[in-house]
Amino acid sequence: MQRTQTSPDRGRAALGPALALIHSGAAPTRSVLTSALGVTRATAGAITNELEALGLITVDARPAGGTRGRPSHRLAVDPSGPVVAAAQIHADGFTVALAGLGGRLAEPVDLPMPDDPGPARVLAAVVREAVRQAGADHRRCVGLGLAVPTPVALPDRTAVAAMYLDWPSGARIGEELERAAAEAGLRVPVELANDANLAALAEHRHGAGRGARHLLYITSGHRGVGGALVVDGRLHTGSAGLALEVGQLTVDPNGRRCPCGSIGCLDVEADPPALLAAAGREADPARTMVDQARAVLADAAAGDARAQAAIDHVVDRLGLGIAGVINILNPDRIVLGAFHSALLAAAPERLPQVVARRSHWGRCGEVPIVPAALARPELAGAAELAWAPVLADPLEALGGPAHPPRAAGAP
Ligand SMILES: [Zn+2]
């Protein structure tokens, strides 16, 4: 007998999309959720009951007051619901924090690199800290996500160019992470991805990129420049996960030498060491590049003309790079990571002017360029990666079914 899709089946298929809307804050009430999903009120009620029974959300039956129109139940993520472990590896060490749904990060723990900074030891240290934090928390931990400062080639999940980590190119870090989790007895899904990609995803869901349809994200950590594109809520990865390597765009043919072998790449013309060099300052190996770049920004704010000239020099090259990407991708919003946000604040008119002068779409469309809103976007993005299986199918990921609306004993 041909079986048509029944209402409960449709309800199950909508659990993930419904949770994603509540997770991102896009559906604060059941009536908003009902229209966003295009389902009946009864179906929306069954969906929210199911998510509540899974311990993922709370449904406040008291109608939201003070609004016009039909009152509706308020929806929120359940603060005592499951968590994931979010981790980030960076040039100076690694960071781990537990994260609830709704982009709620607990206090992150920063740790130094192990003595042997090869991928196996570093990934094992990350897993150990995640296991420790999960064991100290009463909530159920359902996944581990890790942001790494290297492009990750798909489908083998190999580190392609960990230029600032000294990891061998081609290291199979996805498998290494799974091995480390198995050895530590961590029996939940574990996954890793490029840090700029994950930061862009987090800014799109919870930060300055909310509502953008074609979000371009440009960022710099301690060294180098990364980029990512989120289209209709999904990362544009390219054929092998390596799209949007904006760092290797040439922005000055007579510029600085890049570790990639080229000259004048955005990577070396618009990162913290580039600002130090433009200001004529020697890098101090005892201090982080970010701190030394902040000192140049502070001096410029205090009226130091040479520091301001250095900022203008770097802003011109950053603007050239952004303009080139705008011409090709036609984004509707550009979000800048922390260092570039500081440059934008130090040259609020110059950067948009350079971008507009050098880009056709920038000139006629005035693409907004805004600072990132999240305190730790890479870590928040690692949490998004860990939540992916739950957002795709909550029942499958959490080992349901709960089905509270059905009578006990009913099939
Ligand atoms: Zn390069």
CSV table of C-alpha atoms and ligand atoms in Angstrom, one decimal:
chain,number,residue,atom,x,y,z
A,1,MET,CA,0.0,0.0,0.0
A,2,GLN,CA,1.3,3.4,-1.0
A,3,ARG,CA,1.8,5.4,2.2
A,4,THR,CA,1.4,9.2,2.2
A,5,GLN,CA,3.3,11.4,4.6
A,6,THR,CA,1.3,11.7,7.8
A,7,SER,CA,1.1,14.8,9.9
A,8,PRO,CA,3.5,13.4,12.6
A,9,ASP,CA,6.1,12.7,9.9
A,10,ARG,CA,5.8,16.3,8.7
A,11,GLY,CA,6.1,17.4,12.3
A,12,ARG,CA,9.3,15.4,12.7
A,13,ALA,CA,10.9,16.9,9.6
A,14,ALA,CA,10.1,20.4,10.9
A,15,LEU,CA,11.7,19.8,14.4
A,16,GLY,CA,15.2,20.7,13.1
A,17,PRO,CA,14.1,23.9,11.2
A,18,ALA,CA,12.0,24.9,14.2
A,19,LEU,CA,14.8,24.4,16.7
A,20,ALA,CA,17.2,26.4,14.3
A,21,LEU,CA,14.7,29.3,14.3
A,22,ILE,CA,14.4,29.3,18.1
A,23,HIS,CA,18.2,28.8,18.5
A,24,SER,CA,19.0,31.9,16.4
A,25,GLY,CA,16.3,34.1,18.1
A,26,ALA,CA,14.3,34.3,14.8
A,27,ALA,CA,11.2,32.7,16.4
A,28,PRO,CA,10.7,34.2,19.9
A,29,THR,CA,7.0,33.2,19.9
A,30,ARG,CA,4.9,30.3,18.7
A,31,SER,CA,3.0,32.5,16.2
A,32,VAL,CA,6.2,33.7,14.6
A,33,LEU,CA,7.3,30.1,14.4
A,34,THR,CA,4.0,29.0,12.9
A,35,SER,CA,4.2,31.5,10.1
A,36,ALA,CA,8.0,31.0,9.5
A,37,LEU,CA,7.5,27.2,9.1
A,38,GLY,CA,4.2,27.6,7.1
A,39,VAL,CA,2.4,25.0,9.3
A,40,THR,CA,-0.9,25.1,11.1
A,41,ARG,CA,-1.1,26.2,14.8
A,42,ALA,CA,-1.8,22.7,15.8
A,43,THR,CA,1.3,21.4,14.1
A,44,ALA,CA,3.4,24.2,15.6
A,45,GLY,CA,2.0,23.3,19.0
A,46,ALA,CA,3.0,19.6,18.5
A,47,ILE,CA,6.5,20.6,17.4
A,48,THR,CA,7.2,22.9,20.3
A,49,ASN,CA,5.8,20.3,22.7
A,50,GLU,CA,8.2,17.7,21.3
A,51,LEU,CA,11.2,20.1,21.5
A,52,GLU,CA,10.2,20.9,25.1
A,53,ALA,CA,10.0,17.2,26.0
A,54,LEU,CA,13.5,16.7,24.6
A,55,GLY,CA,14.7,19.3,27.1
A,56,LEU,CA,15.8,21.7,24.3
A,57,ILE,CA,13.4,24.6,24.7
A,58,THR,CA,10.9,26.1,27.2
A,59,VAL,CA,7.4,27.1,26.2
A,60,ASP,CA,6.0,29.9,28.3
A,61,ALA,CA,2.2,29.4,28.2
A,62,ARG,CA,1.5,32.9,29.6
A,63,PRO,CA,0.9,35.0,26.5
A,64,ALA,CA,3.5,37.7,25.6
A,65,GLY,CA,2.0,40.9,26.9
A,66,GLY,CA,2.1,44.4,25.4
A,67,THR,CA,1.9,43.3,21.8
A,68,ARG,CA,-1.0,43.9,19.4
A,69,GLY,CA,-2.9,41.1,17.8
A,70,ARG,CA,-3.3,37.6,19.0
A,71,PRO,CA,-1.2,36.7,22.1
A,72,SER,CA,1.2,33.9,21.6
A,73,HIS,CA,3.3,31.5,23.7
A,74,ARG,CA,6.9,32.6,24.2
A,75,LEU,CA,9.7,30.2,23.1
A,76,ALA,CA,13.3,30.1,24.5
A,77,VAL,CA,16.1,27.7,24.7
A,78,ASP,CA,16.1,25.6,27.9
A,79,PRO,CA,19.1,26.8,30.1
A,80,SER,CA,19.3,23.4,31.7
A,81,GLY,CA,19.2,21.6,28.4
A,82,PRO,CA,22.1,19.8,26.7
A,83,VAL,CA,25.4,21.5,25.9
A,84,VAL,CA,28.3,21.1,23.5
A,85,ALA,CA,32.0,21.6,23.9
A,86,ALA,CA,33.4,24.3,21.7
A,87,ALA,CA,37.2,24.6,21.1
A,88,GLN,CA,39.5,26.8,19.1
A,89,ILE,CA,43.2,26.3,18.3
A,90,HIS,CA,45.2,29.5,17.6
A,91,ALA,CA,48.8,30.5,17.2
A,92,ASP,CA,49.4,30.8,20.9
A,93,GLY,CA,47.5,27.9,22.4
A,94,PHE,CA,43.9,26.7,22.5
A,95,THR,CA,40.6,27.6,24.2
A,96,VAL,CA,37.7,25.4,25.3
A,97,ALA,CA,34.2,26.4,26.6
A,98,LEU,CA,30.8,24.6,27.0
A,99,ALA,CA,28.0,26.2,25.0
A,100,GLY,CA,24.2,25.9,25.3
A,101,LEU,CA,21.8,26.5,22.4
A,102,GLY,CA,21.1,30.1,21.6
A,103,GLY,CA,24.8,31.0,21.2
A,104,ARG,CA,25.3,30.9,25.0
A,105,LEU,CA,29.0,30.4,25.7
A,106,ALA,CA,30.2,29.6,29.2
A,107,GLU,CA,33.5,31.2,30.5
A,108,PRO,CA,36.2,30.0,28.1
A,109,VAL,CA,39.4,28.4,29.5
A,110,ASP,CA,42.6,29.4,27.7
A,111,LEU,CA,45.5,26.9,27.7
A,112,PRO,CA,49.0,26.9,26.3
A,113,MET,CA,50.2,24.6,23.5
A,114,PRO,CA,51.6,21.2,24.8
A,115,ASP,CA,55.4,20.8,24.6
A,116,ASP,CA,55.0,18.8,21.4
A,117,PRO,CA,52.8,21.0,19.2
A,118,GLY,CA,52.1,18.4,16.6
A,119,PRO,CA,48.5,17.7,15.7
A,120,ALA,CA,48.1,14.4,17.6
A,121,ARG,CA,49.2,16.0,21.0
A,122,VAL,CA,47.3,19.3,20.5
A,123,LEU,CA,44.1,17.5,19.5
A,124,ALA,CA,44.4,15.1,22.5
A,125,ALA,CA,44.9,18.1,24.8
A,126,VAL,CA,41.8,19.8,23.4
A,127,VAL,CA,39.7,16.6,23.9
A,128,ARG,CA,41.1,16.2,27.5
A,129,GLU,CA,40.0,19.7,28.5
A,130,ALA,CA,36.6,19.2,26.8
A,131,VAL,CA,36.0,16.0,28.7
A,132,ARG,CA,37.1,17.7,32.0
A,133,GLN,CA,34.6,20.6,31.5
A,134,ALA,CA,31.8,18.2,30.4
A,135,GLY,CA,32.4,16.0,33.5
A,136,ALA,CA,32.2,19.0,35.8
A,137,ASP,CA,28.8,20.2,34.4
A,138,HIS,CA,25.5,18.6,35.3
A,139,ARG,CA,24.1,19.0,31.8
A,140,ARG,CA,24.4,16.4,29.1
A,141,CYS,CA,27.2,17.1,26.5
A,142,VAL,CA,26.1,16.0,23.0
A,143,GLY,CA,29.1,17.0,20.8
A,144,LEU,CA,32.5,18.6,20.3
A,145,GLY,CA,33.3,21.3,17.7
A,146,LEU,CA,36.7,22.6,17.0
A,147,ALA,CA,37.9,25.7,15.0
A,148,VAL,CA,41.4,25.4,13.5
A,149,PRO,CA,43.5,28.1,11.9
A,150,THR,CA,44.1,26.3,8.6
A,151,PRO,CA,42.0,25.6,5.5
A,152,VAL,CA,40.5,22.1,5.9
A,153,ALA,CA,40.3,20.2,2.6
A,154,LEU,CA,37.1,18.0,2.1
A,155,PRO,CA,36.2,15.2,2.2
A,156,ASP,CA,39.4,13.9,4.0
A,157,ARG,CA,39.5,16.8,6.5
A,158,THR,CA,43.2,17.4,6.0
A,159,ALA,CA,45.1,20.6,7.1
A,160,VAL,CA,46.1,22.2,3.9
A,161,ALA,CA,48.2,25.2,5.0
A,162,ALA,CA,48.7,25.5,8.8
A,163,MET,CA,51.4,28.2,8.1
A,164,TYR,CA,51.3,29.5,11.7
A,165,LEU,CA,51.0,26.2,13.5
A,166,ASP,CA,53.9,24.1,12.0
A,167,TRP,CA,51.6,21.3,11.3
A,168,PRO,CA,52.5,19.2,8.2
A,169,SER,CA,50.5,20.0,5.2
A,170,GLY,CA,48.1,17.1,4.5
A,171,ALA,CA,47.8,16.1,8.2
A,172,ARG,CA,44.5,14.1,8.5
A,173,ILE,CA,43.3,16.2,11.4
A,174,GLY,CA,39.6,15.1,11.2
A,175,GLU,CA,40.6,11.4,11.8
A,176,GLU,CA,43.2,12.5,14.5
A,177,LEU,CA,40.4,14.3,16.4
A,178,GLU,CA,38.1,11.2,16.2
A,179,ARG,CA,41.0,9.0,17.4
A,180,ALA,CA,41.7,11.4,20.3
A,181,ALA,CA,38.0,11.4,21.3
A,182,ALA,CA,37.8,7.6,21.2
A,183,GLU,CA,40.9,7.2,23.3
A,184,ALA,CA,39.5,9.7,25.9
A,185,GLY,CA,36.1,7.8,26.0
A,186,LEU,CA,34.2,10.8,24.5
A,187,ARG,CA,31.3,9.1,22.8
A,188,VAL,CA,29.7,12.0,21.0
A,189,PRO,CA,30.0,13.3,17.5
A,190,VAL,CA,33.3,15.4,17.0
A,191,GLU,CA,34.0,17.7,14.1
A,192,LEU,CA,36.4,20.4,13.1
A,193,ALA,CA,36.5,23.2,10.4
A,194,ASN,CA,38.4,26.3,9.4
A,195,ASP,CA,38.1,29.1,12.1
A,196,ALA,CA,37.1,32.0,9.7
A,197,ASN,CA,34.3,29.8,8.2
A,198,LEU,CA,33.0,29.0,11.7
A,199,ALA,CA,33.2,32.6,12.9
A,200,ALA,CA,31.2,33.8,9.8
A,201,LEU,CA,28.5,31.2,10.6
A,202,ALA,CA,28.3,32.3,14.2
A,203,GLU,CA,28.1,36.0,13.2
A,204,HIS,CA,25.3,35.1,10.8
A,205,ARG,CA,23.2,33.3,13.4
A,206,HIS,CA,23.9,35.3,16.5
A,207,GLY,CA,25.8,38.5,15.6
A,208,ALA,CA,26.3,41.3,13.1
A,209,GLY,CA,25.4,39.1,10.1
A,210,ARG,CA,21.8,38.3,11.2
A,211,GLY,CA,19.4,38.7,8.3
A,212,ALA,CA,22.1,39.1,5.6
A,213,ARG,CA,21.5,36.9,2.6
A,214,HIS,CA,25.0,37.0,1.2
A,215,LEU,CA,27.3,37.7,4.1
A,216,LEU,CA,31.0,38.3,3.5
A,217,TYR,CA,33.2,37.9,6.6
A,218,ILE,CA,36.8,39.2,6.6
A,219,THR,CA,39.0,38.6,9.7
A,220,SER,CA,42.6,38.6,11.0
A,221,GLY,CA,43.9,36.8,14.1
A,222,HIS,CA,47.5,37.2,15.1
A,223,ARG,CA,48.8,36.7,11.6
A,224,GLY,CA,47.3,36.4,8.1
A,225,VAL,CA,43.8,37.3,6.8
A,226,GLY,CA,40.9,34.9,6.4
A,227,GLY,CA,37.5,35.2,4.7
A,228,ALA,CA,34.2,33.3,4.4
A,229,LEU,CA,30.9,33.6,2.7
A,230,VAL,CA,27.5,32.6,4.1
A,231,VAL,CA,24.8,32.3,1.4
A,232,ASP,CA,21.2,31.9,2.6
A,233,GLY,CA,22.4,30.7,6.0
A,234,ARG,CA,24.9,28.1,4.6
A,235,LEU,CA,28.7,28.4,4.3
A,236,HIS,CA,29.9,28.5,0.7
A,237,THR,CA,32.7,26.0,0.9
A,238,GLY,CA,33.8,25.6,-2.7
A,239,SER,CA,34.4,22.1,-4.2
A,240,ALA,CA,36.8,21.0,-1.6
A,241,GLY,CA,36.2,23.3,1.4
A,242,LEU,CA,38.8,25.8,0.3
A,243,ALA,CA,36.7,28.8,-1.0
A,244,LEU,CA,37.2,32.4,0.1
A,245,GLU,CA,40.9,32.2,0.8
A,246,VAL,CA,41.0,36.0,0.5
A,247,GLY,CA,44.4,36.2,2.2
A,248,GLN,CA,46.1,35.3,-1.1
A,249,LEU,CA,44.6,38.2,-3.1
A,250,THR,CA,47.4,40.5,-4.3
A,251,VAL,CA,46.8,44.0,-3.0
A,252,ASP,CA,50.3,45.5,-3.5
A,253,PRO,CA,52.5,44.1,-6.3
A,254,ASN,CA,55.5,45.8,-4.7
A,255,GLY,CA,54.5,44.8,-1.1
A,256,ARG,CA,55.7,42.4,1.6
A,257,ARG,CA,56.8,38.8,1.0
A,258,CYS,CA,54.1,36.3,1.9
A,259,PRO,CA,54.7,32.7,3.3
A,260,CYS,CA,52.7,31.4,0.3
A,261,GLY,CA,55.6,32.4,-1.9
A,262,SER,CA,53.9,35.5,-3.5
A,263,ILE,CA,54.3,39.2,-2.9
A,264,GLY,CA,51.9,41.7,-1.4
A,265,CYS,CA,49.1,39.3,-0.5
A,266,LEU,CA,46.2,40.6,1.7
A,267,ASP,CA,47.5,38.1,4.2
A,268,VAL,CA,50.7,40.1,4.8
A,269,GLU,CA,49.4,43.6,3.9
A,270,ALA,CA,46.4,43.8,6.3
A,271,ASP,CA,47.3,41.8,9.4
A,272,PRO,CA,48.7,43.1,12.7
A,273,PRO,CA,52.4,42.6,11.7
A,274,ALA,CA,51.7,44.7,8.6
A,275,LEU,CA,50.4,47.6,10.8
A,276,LEU,CA,53.6,47.3,13.0
A,277,ALA,CA,55.8,47.4,9.9
A,278,ALA,CA,53.9,50.4,8.4
A,279,ALA,CA,54.4,52.2,11.7
A,280,GLY,CA,58.2,51.5,11.5
A,281,ARG,CA,58.1,49.4,14.7
A,282,GLU,CA,60.1,46.2,15.4
A,283,ALA,CA,57.9,43.3,16.5
A,284,ASP,CA,58.6,42.3,20.1
A,285,PRO,CA,58.5,38.4,20.4
A,286,ALA,CA,57.7,38.7,24.1
A,287,ARG,CA,54.3,40.3,23.3
A,288,THR,CA,51.4,39.1,21.1
A,289,MET,CA,51.0,40.8,17.7
A,290,VAL,CA,47.5,41.8,18.6
A,291,ASP,CA,48.7,43.7,21.7
A,292,GLN,CA,51.4,45.5,19.7
A,293,ALA,CA,48.9,46.4,17.0
A,294,ARG,CA,46.5,47.8,19.7
A,295,ALA,CA,49.3,50.0,20.9
A,296,VAL,CA,49.6,51.6,17.4
A,297,LEU,CA,45.8,52.1,17.3
A,298,ALA,CA,45.9,53.7,20.8
A,299,ASP,CA,48.8,56.0,19.7
A,300,ALA,CA,46.9,57.1,16.6
A,301,ALA,CA,43.8,57.9,18.8
A,302,ALA,CA,46.1,60.0,21.0
A,303,GLY,CA,47.2,62.1,18.0
A,304,ASP,CA,50.4,60.3,16.8
A,305,ALA,CA,50.5,61.2,13.1
A,306,ARG,CA,52.9,58.4,12.1
A,307,ALA,CA,50.6,55.8,13.7
A,308,GLN,CA,47.6,57.3,11.9
A,309,ALA,CA,49.6,57.2,8.5
A,310,ALA,CA,50.3,53.5,9.2
A,311,ILE,CA,46.6,52.8,9.8
A,312,ASP,CA,45.7,54.6,6.6
A,313,HIS,CA,48.3,52.6,4.7
A,314,VAL,CA,46.9,49.3,5.9
A,315,VAL,CA,43.3,50.4,5.5
A,316,ASP,CA,44.0,51.3,1.8
A,317,ARG,CA,45.2,47.7,1.2
A,318,LEU,CA,42.3,46.1,3.1
A,319,GLY,CA,39.9,48.3,1.1
A,320,LEU,CA,41.5,47.1,-2.1
A,321,GLY,CA,41.1,43.5,-1.1
A,322,ILE,CA,37.4,43.9,0.0
A,323,ALA,CA,36.6,45.8,-3.2
A,324,GLY,CA,38.0,42.9,-5.3
A,325,VAL,CA,35.9,40.4,-3.4
A,326,ILE,CA,32.8,42.5,-3.7
A,327,ASN,CA,33.1,42.8,-7.4
A,328,ILE,CA,33.1,39.0,-7.7
A,329,LEU,CA,30.6,38.0,-5.0
A,330,ASN,CA,28.1,40.9,-4.7
A,331,PRO,CA,27.5,40.5,-1.0
A,332,ASP,CA,24.7,42.4,0.8
A,333,ARG,CA,26.7,42.9,4.0
A,334,ILE,CA,30.4,42.8,5.1
A,335,VAL,CA,31.3,41.9,8.7
A,336,LEU,CA,34.9,42.6,9.9
A,337,GLY,CA,36.6,40.6,12.7
A,338,ALA,CA,38.2,42.3,15.7
A,339,PHE,CA,41.4,43.7,14.2
A,340,HIS,CA,39.8,45.0,11.0
A,341,SER,CA,36.9,46.4,13.1
A,342,ALA,CA,39.5,48.4,15.0
A,343,LEU,CA,40.9,49.7,11.7
A,344,LEU,CA,37.4,50.6,10.6
A,345,ALA,CA,36.9,52.5,13.9
A,346,ALA,CA,40.2,54.3,13.4
A,347,ALA,CA,39.4,55.2,9.7
A,348,PRO,CA,35.6,55.2,9.6
A,349,GLU,CA,35.4,57.3,6.4
A,350,ARG,CA,38.5,56.1,4.6
A,351,LEU,CA,37.8,52.4,4.4
A,352,PRO,CA,34.2,52.7,2.9
A,353,GLN,CA,35.6,55.3,0.4
A,354,VAL,CA,38.4,53.0,-0.8
A,355,VAL,CA,36.0,50.2,-1.1
A,356,ALA,CA,33.5,52.3,-3.1
A,357,ARG,CA,36.2,53.8,-5.3
A,358,ARG,CA,37.5,50.4,-6.3
A,359,SER,CA,34.4,48.3,-6.7
A,360,HIS,CA,31.6,48.7,-9.2
A,361,TRP,CA,29.0,47.2,-6.9
A,362,GLY,CA,30.4,49.1,-3.9
A,363,ARG,CA,29.9,52.4,-5.8
A,364,CYS,CA,26.3,51.8,-6.9
A,365,GLY,CA,25.1,49.7,-4.0
A,366,GLU,CA,26.8,50.9,-0.9
A,367,VAL,CA,27.4,47.6,0.8
A,368,PRO,CA,27.3,48.1,4.6
A,369,ILE,CA,30.7,47.3,6.3
A,370,VAL,CA,30.1,46.6,10.0
A,371,PRO,CA,32.1,45.3,12.9
A,372,ALA,CA,31.6,41.8,14.3
A,373,ALA,CA,29.3,41.6,17.3
A,374,LEU,CA,30.4,38.4,19.1
A,375,ALA,CA,33.2,38.4,21.7
A,376,ARG,CA,34.6,35.0,20.6
A,377,PRO,CA,33.2,34.4,17.1
A,378,GLU,CA,35.5,31.4,16.3
A,379,LEU,CA,34.5,29.7,19.5
A,380,ALA,CA,30.8,30.4,19.0
A,381,GLY,CA,31.2,29.0,15.5
A,382,ALA,CA,32.8,25.8,16.9
A,383,ALA,CA,29.7,25.5,19.0
A,384,GLU,CA,27.5,25.8,15.9
A,385,LEU,CA,29.5,23.0,14.3
A,386,ALA,CA,28.9,20.8,17.3
A,387,TRP,CA,25.1,21.6,17.3
A,388,ALA,CA,24.7,20.8,13.6
A,389,PRO,CA,23.5,17.2,14.1
A,390,VAL,CA,21.0,18.3,16.7
A,391,LEU,CA,19.7,21.1,14.5
A,392,ALA,CA,19.4,18.7,11.5
A,393,ASP,CA,17.4,16.1,13.4
A,394,PRO,CA,16.9,16.6,17.2
A,395,LEU,CA,15.2,13.2,17.7
A,396,GLU,CA,18.0,11.2,15.9
A,397,ALA,CA,20.8,13.2,17.6
A,398,LEU,CA,19.4,13.0,21.1
A,399,GLY,CA,18.1,9.4,20.9
A,400,GLY,CA,14.4,10.3,21.2
A,401,PRO,CA,11.5,9.8,20.7
A,402,ALA,CA,9.7,11.5,23.5
A,403,HIS,CA,6.2,12.2,22.0
A,404,PRO,CA,4.6,13.6,25.1
A,405,PRO,CA,1.3,14.5,23.4
A,406,ARG,CA,0.5,10.8,22.7
A,407,ALA,CA,-1.2,8.7,25.3
A,408,ALA,CA,1.0,6.1,27.1
A,409,GLY,CA,1.0,2.8,25.3
A,410,ALA,CA,-0.2,4.3,22.0
A,411,PRO,CA,1.9,3.3,18.9
B,1,ZN,ZN,50.2,34.9,0.0
